């Protein structure tokens, strides 16, 4: 797991190893069983800090338990975790109030949450493997609790074709294009360096009672840029 509580404060596993003295102090705290699972409903909250020669740093329960946070962490792919860390550091370095793995709604952890003007805005990292049932469940939970969610889709390859057909995209991309307020899709490539923004024109244009189509004007517009240009304004990526 990526997060633990120490002296009431959140600590992130991938930050600890960057400083020898910090890692030493956390290892000593781990030995004293002072690290706790952030899930308040966890029945065995004591965690240990782990870091070897090859494995990335992580936290693990000292006693195996049925924990919602551990289940979420186990089901999150390593690629999603890496993208999550990249986005976390990007927003943190820009001065945003950003948190990782936050339980805003029941039975779900948000990958990232940005707090702006007193409001919390979850960011969900999804992929072509995200099921329709799961995406609908997450969206419904946020709607019930009146949270405005931002979706970002991991993209295996960066396409060079400017003419995209909505029906040929994977479901995660179609979900974002069709079910966001502005019909906007944001993707991030495997390296975490390239952001592509798509926007679909969902309006119908008619003349004399018939819908007008034009191959010269695609219904999906696209703009690609470096992650350095990704900002968060007015609750939106």
Coordinates of C-alpha atoms in Angstrom, one line a residue:
X1 CA 0.0 0.0 0.0
X2 CA 1.1 3.5 -0.7
X3 CA -0.2 5.4 2.3
X4 CA 0.0 5.1 6.1
X5 CA -0.6 7.2 9.2
X6 CA 2.2 8.2 11.5
X7 CA 1.6 10.4 14.5
X8 CA -1.8 11.3 12.9
X9 CA -0.2 12.5 9.7
X10 CA -0.4 10.8 6.3
X11 CA 2.9 9.5 4.9
X12 CA 3.6 8.2 1.4
X13 CA 5.8 5.1 0.8
X14 CA 7.5 6.5 -2.3
X15 CA 8.5 9.7 -0.6
X16 CA 10.2 8.0 2.4
X17 CA 13.1 6.3 0.5
X18 CA 14.3 9.6 -1.0
X19 CA 15.8 10.6 2.3
X20 CA 18.0 8.3 4.3
X21 CA 17.3 9.8 7.7
X22 CA 13.5 9.8 7.0
X23 CA 13.6 6.2 6.0
X24 CA 15.6 5.3 9.1
X25 CA 13.0 7.0 11.4
X26 CA 10.1 5.4 9.6
X27 CA 11.7 2.0 9.9
X28 CA 12.2 2.5 13.6
X29 CA 8.5 3.6 13.9
X30 CA 7.5 0.5 11.9
X31 CA 9.5 -1.6 14.4
X32 CA 7.6 0.0 17.2
X33 CA 4.3 -0.7 15.4
X34 CA 3.4 3.0 15.2
X35 CA 2.3 3.0 11.6
X36 CA -1.4 2.7 11.0
X37 CA -3.7 1.8 8.1
X38 CA -5.6 4.9 7.0
X39 CA -8.8 2.9 6.7
X40 CA -10.7 3.6 10.0
X41 CA -12.8 0.4 9.4
X42 CA -9.7 -1.8 9.2
X43 CA -9.7 -4.4 12.1
X44 CA -5.9 -4.7 12.3
X45 CA -4.6 -1.3 11.5
X46 CA -0.9 -1.8 12.4
X47 CA 1.3 -1.6 9.2
X48 CA 4.9 -2.2 8.5
X49 CA 7.2 -0.4 6.1
X50 CA 8.9 -2.5 3.4
X51 CA 11.6 -1.6 0.9
X52 CA 14.1 -3.9 -0.7
X53 CA 16.8 -3.7 -3.4
X54 CA 14.4 -4.1 -6.3
X55 CA 10.9 -3.6 -5.0
X56 CA 9.4 -0.1 -4.7
X57 CA 8.7 1.0 -1.1
X58 CA 5.3 0.0 0.3
X59 CA 3.3 -0.6 3.5
X60 CA 1.7 -3.9 4.4
X61 CA -0.4 -5.1 7.3
X62 CA 1.4 -6.8 10.1
X63 CA -1.6 -9.2 10.5
X64 CA -3.6 -10.2 7.5
X65 CA -7.0 -8.6 7.6
X66 CA -10.1 -7.8 5.5
X67 CA -9.3 -4.1 4.7
X68 CA -11.0 -1.9 2.1
X69 CA -7.8 0.1 1.5
X70 CA -5.7 -3.0 1.0
X71 CA -8.3 -4.4 -1.5
X72 CA -8.3 -1.1 -3.4
X73 CA -4.5 -1.1 -3.5
X74 CA -4.3 -4.7 -4.6
X75 CA -6.7 -4.1 -7.5
X76 CA -4.8 -1.0 -8.7
X77 CA -2.3 -1.9 -11.4
X78 CA 1.3 -0.9 -11.2
X79 CA 0.9 1.2 -14.3
X80 CA -2.0 3.1 -12.7
X81 CA 0.0 3.6 -9.5
X82 CA 2.9 5.0 -11.5
X83 CA 0.6 7.4 -13.4
X84 CA -1.0 8.4 -10.1
X85 CA 2.4 9.2 -8.6
X86 CA 3.4 11.3 -11.7
X87 CA 0.2 13.3 -11.5
X88 CA 0.5 13.7 -7.7
X89 CA 4.0 15.2 -8.0
X90 CA 3.0 17.3 -11.0
X91 CA 0.1 19.0 -9.1
X92 CA 2.1 19.2 -5.8
X93 CA 5.0 20.9 -7.5
X94 CA 2.5 23.4 -9.0
X95 CA 1.4 24.3 -5.5
X96 CA -2.0 22.5 -5.5
X97 CA -3.5 21.0 -2.4
X98 CA -3.5 17.4 -3.6
X99 CA -4.0 14.1 -1.8
X100 CA -3.7 10.5 -2.8
X101 CA -6.0 7.5 -2.2
X102 CA -8.8 9.4 -0.5
X103 CA -12.1 7.8 0.7
X104 CA -14.6 10.5 -0.3
X105 CA -17.5 8.1 -0.9
X106 CA -18.5 4.7 0.5
X107 CA -16.8 1.6 -0.9
X108 CA -14.4 3.5 -3.1
X109 CA -11.0 5.3 -2.9
X110 CA -10.3 8.3 -5.2
X111 CA -6.9 8.0 -6.9
X112 CA -6.3 11.8 -6.4
X113 CA -8.2 14.6 -4.8
X114 CA -7.5 18.3 -5.3
X115 CA -9.0 20.8 -2.8
X116 CA -9.7 24.1 -4.3
X117 CA -11.7 27.0 -2.8
X118 CA -12.9 24.7 0.0
X119 CA -14.2 22.1 -2.4
X120 CA -12.8 18.6 -3.0
X121 CA -12.5 17.4 -6.6
X122 CA -11.7 13.7 -7.2
X123 CA -9.6 12.6 -10.2
X124 CA -10.2 9.0 -11.4
X125 CA -7.5 7.2 -13.5
X126 CA -9.2 4.7 -15.7
X127 CA -8.2 2.4 -18.6
X128 CA -9.5 0.2 -21.4
X129 CA -9.8 -2.5 -18.8
X130 CA -12.3 -0.5 -16.7
X131 CA -15.7 -2.2 -16.8
X132 CA -19.0 -0.4 -17.6
X133 CA -20.5 -1.6 -14.3
X134 CA -17.5 -0.2 -12.3
X135 CA -17.5 3.1 -14.1
X136 CA -21.2 3.5 -13.6
X137 CA -20.9 2.6 -9.9
X138 CA -18.1 5.2 -9.3
X139 CA -20.0 7.9 -11.2
X140 CA -23.2 7.2 -9.3
X141 CA -21.4 7.4 -5.9
X142 CA -19.9 10.8 -6.8
X143 CA -23.3 12.1 -8.0
X144 CA -25.0 11.0 -4.8
X145 CA -22.5 12.9 -2.8
X146 CA -22.4 15.9 -5.1
X147 CA -18.7 15.6 -6.1
X148 CA -17.6 16.8 -9.5
X149 CA -15.2 14.1 -10.8
X150 CA -12.5 14.5 -13.4
X151 CA -11.6 11.4 -15.5
X152 CA -8.3 10.7 -17.1
X153 CA -7.8 7.6 -19.3
X154 CA -4.4 5.9 -19.6
X155 CA -3.5 5.4 -23.3
X156 CA -1.2 2.7 -24.5
X157 CA -0.3 4.6 -27.7
X158 CA -0.5 8.2 -28.8
X159 CA -2.4 8.2 -32.0
X160 CA -1.3 10.4 -34.9
X161 CA -4.6 10.4 -36.7
X162 CA -6.6 13.6 -36.2
X163 CA -9.9 12.1 -37.5
X164 CA -11.3 10.0 -34.7
X165 CA -14.5 8.0 -34.8
X166 CA -16.2 7.8 -31.4
X167 CA -17.6 4.3 -32.0
X168 CA -14.1 2.9 -32.6
X169 CA -12.7 4.0 -29.3
X170 CA -12.3 1.8 -26.3
X171 CA -15.2 2.0 -23.8
X172 CA -13.3 4.1 -21.1
X173 CA -12.7 6.8 -23.8
X174 CA -16.3 6.6 -25.0
X175 CA -17.5 6.8 -21.4
X176 CA -15.6 10.0 -20.8
X177 CA -16.7 11.6 -24.1
X178 CA -20.4 10.7 -23.6
X179 CA -20.9 11.1 -19.8
X180 CA -18.8 14.2 -18.8
X181 CA -20.6 17.5 -18.6
X182 CA -18.6 19.0 -21.5
X183 CA -18.1 15.8 -23.5
X184 CA -14.3 16.0 -22.8
X185 CA -11.8 13.2 -22.7
X186 CA -8.3 13.5 -21.3
X187 CA -5.7 10.8 -21.9
X188 CA -2.2 10.3 -20.6
X189 CA 0.4 8.2 -22.4
X190 CA 2.5 5.3 -20.9
X191 CA 5.4 7.6 -20.0
X192 CA 3.1 10.1 -18.2
X193 CA 4.6 12.9 -20.3
X194 CA 1.9 13.5 -23.0
X195 CA -1.6 14.7 -22.3
X196 CA -4.2 14.7 -25.1
X197 CA -7.5 16.5 -24.7
X198 CA -10.5 15.5 -26.9
X199 CA -13.9 17.2 -27.0
X200 CA -16.9 15.8 -28.8
X201 CA -19.5 18.0 -30.5
X202 CA -22.7 16.1 -29.5
X203 CA -25.1 18.5 -31.2
X204 CA -27.1 17.7 -34.2
X205 CA -27.1 20.1 -37.2
X206 CA -30.2 20.0 -39.4
X207 CA -31.4 21.7 -42.5
X208 CA -34.8 21.4 -44.0
X209 CA -35.6 18.6 -41.5
X210 CA -32.6 16.5 -42.3
X211 CA -29.4 16.0 -40.3
X212 CA -26.3 17.4 -42.0
X213 CA -22.9 15.5 -41.9
X214 CA -19.6 16.7 -43.2
X215 CA -16.3 14.6 -43.5
X216 CA -14.4 17.9 -43.5
X217 CA -15.4 18.8 -39.9
X218 CA -14.9 15.9 -37.5
X219 CA -17.2 15.7 -34.4
X220 CA -14.2 15.1 -32.1
X221 CA -11.5 17.8 -31.7
X222 CA -8.1 17.1 -30.3
X223 CA -5.2 18.9 -28.7
X224 CA -2.0 17.3 -27.5
X225 CA 0.5 18.8 -25.1
X226 CA 3.2 18.1 -22.5
X227 CA 2.0 17.3 -19.0
X228 CA 3.7 20.5 -18.0
X229 CA 0.7 22.3 -19.5
X230 CA -1.8 20.4 -17.4
X231 CA -3.5 22.6 -14.8
X232 CA -6.6 22.5 -12.6
X233 CA -8.9 25.5 -12.8
X234 CA -12.5 26.0 -11.7
X235 CA -12.8 22.3 -10.7
X236 CA -11.6 21.0 -14.0
X237 CA -8.5 19.5 -15.5

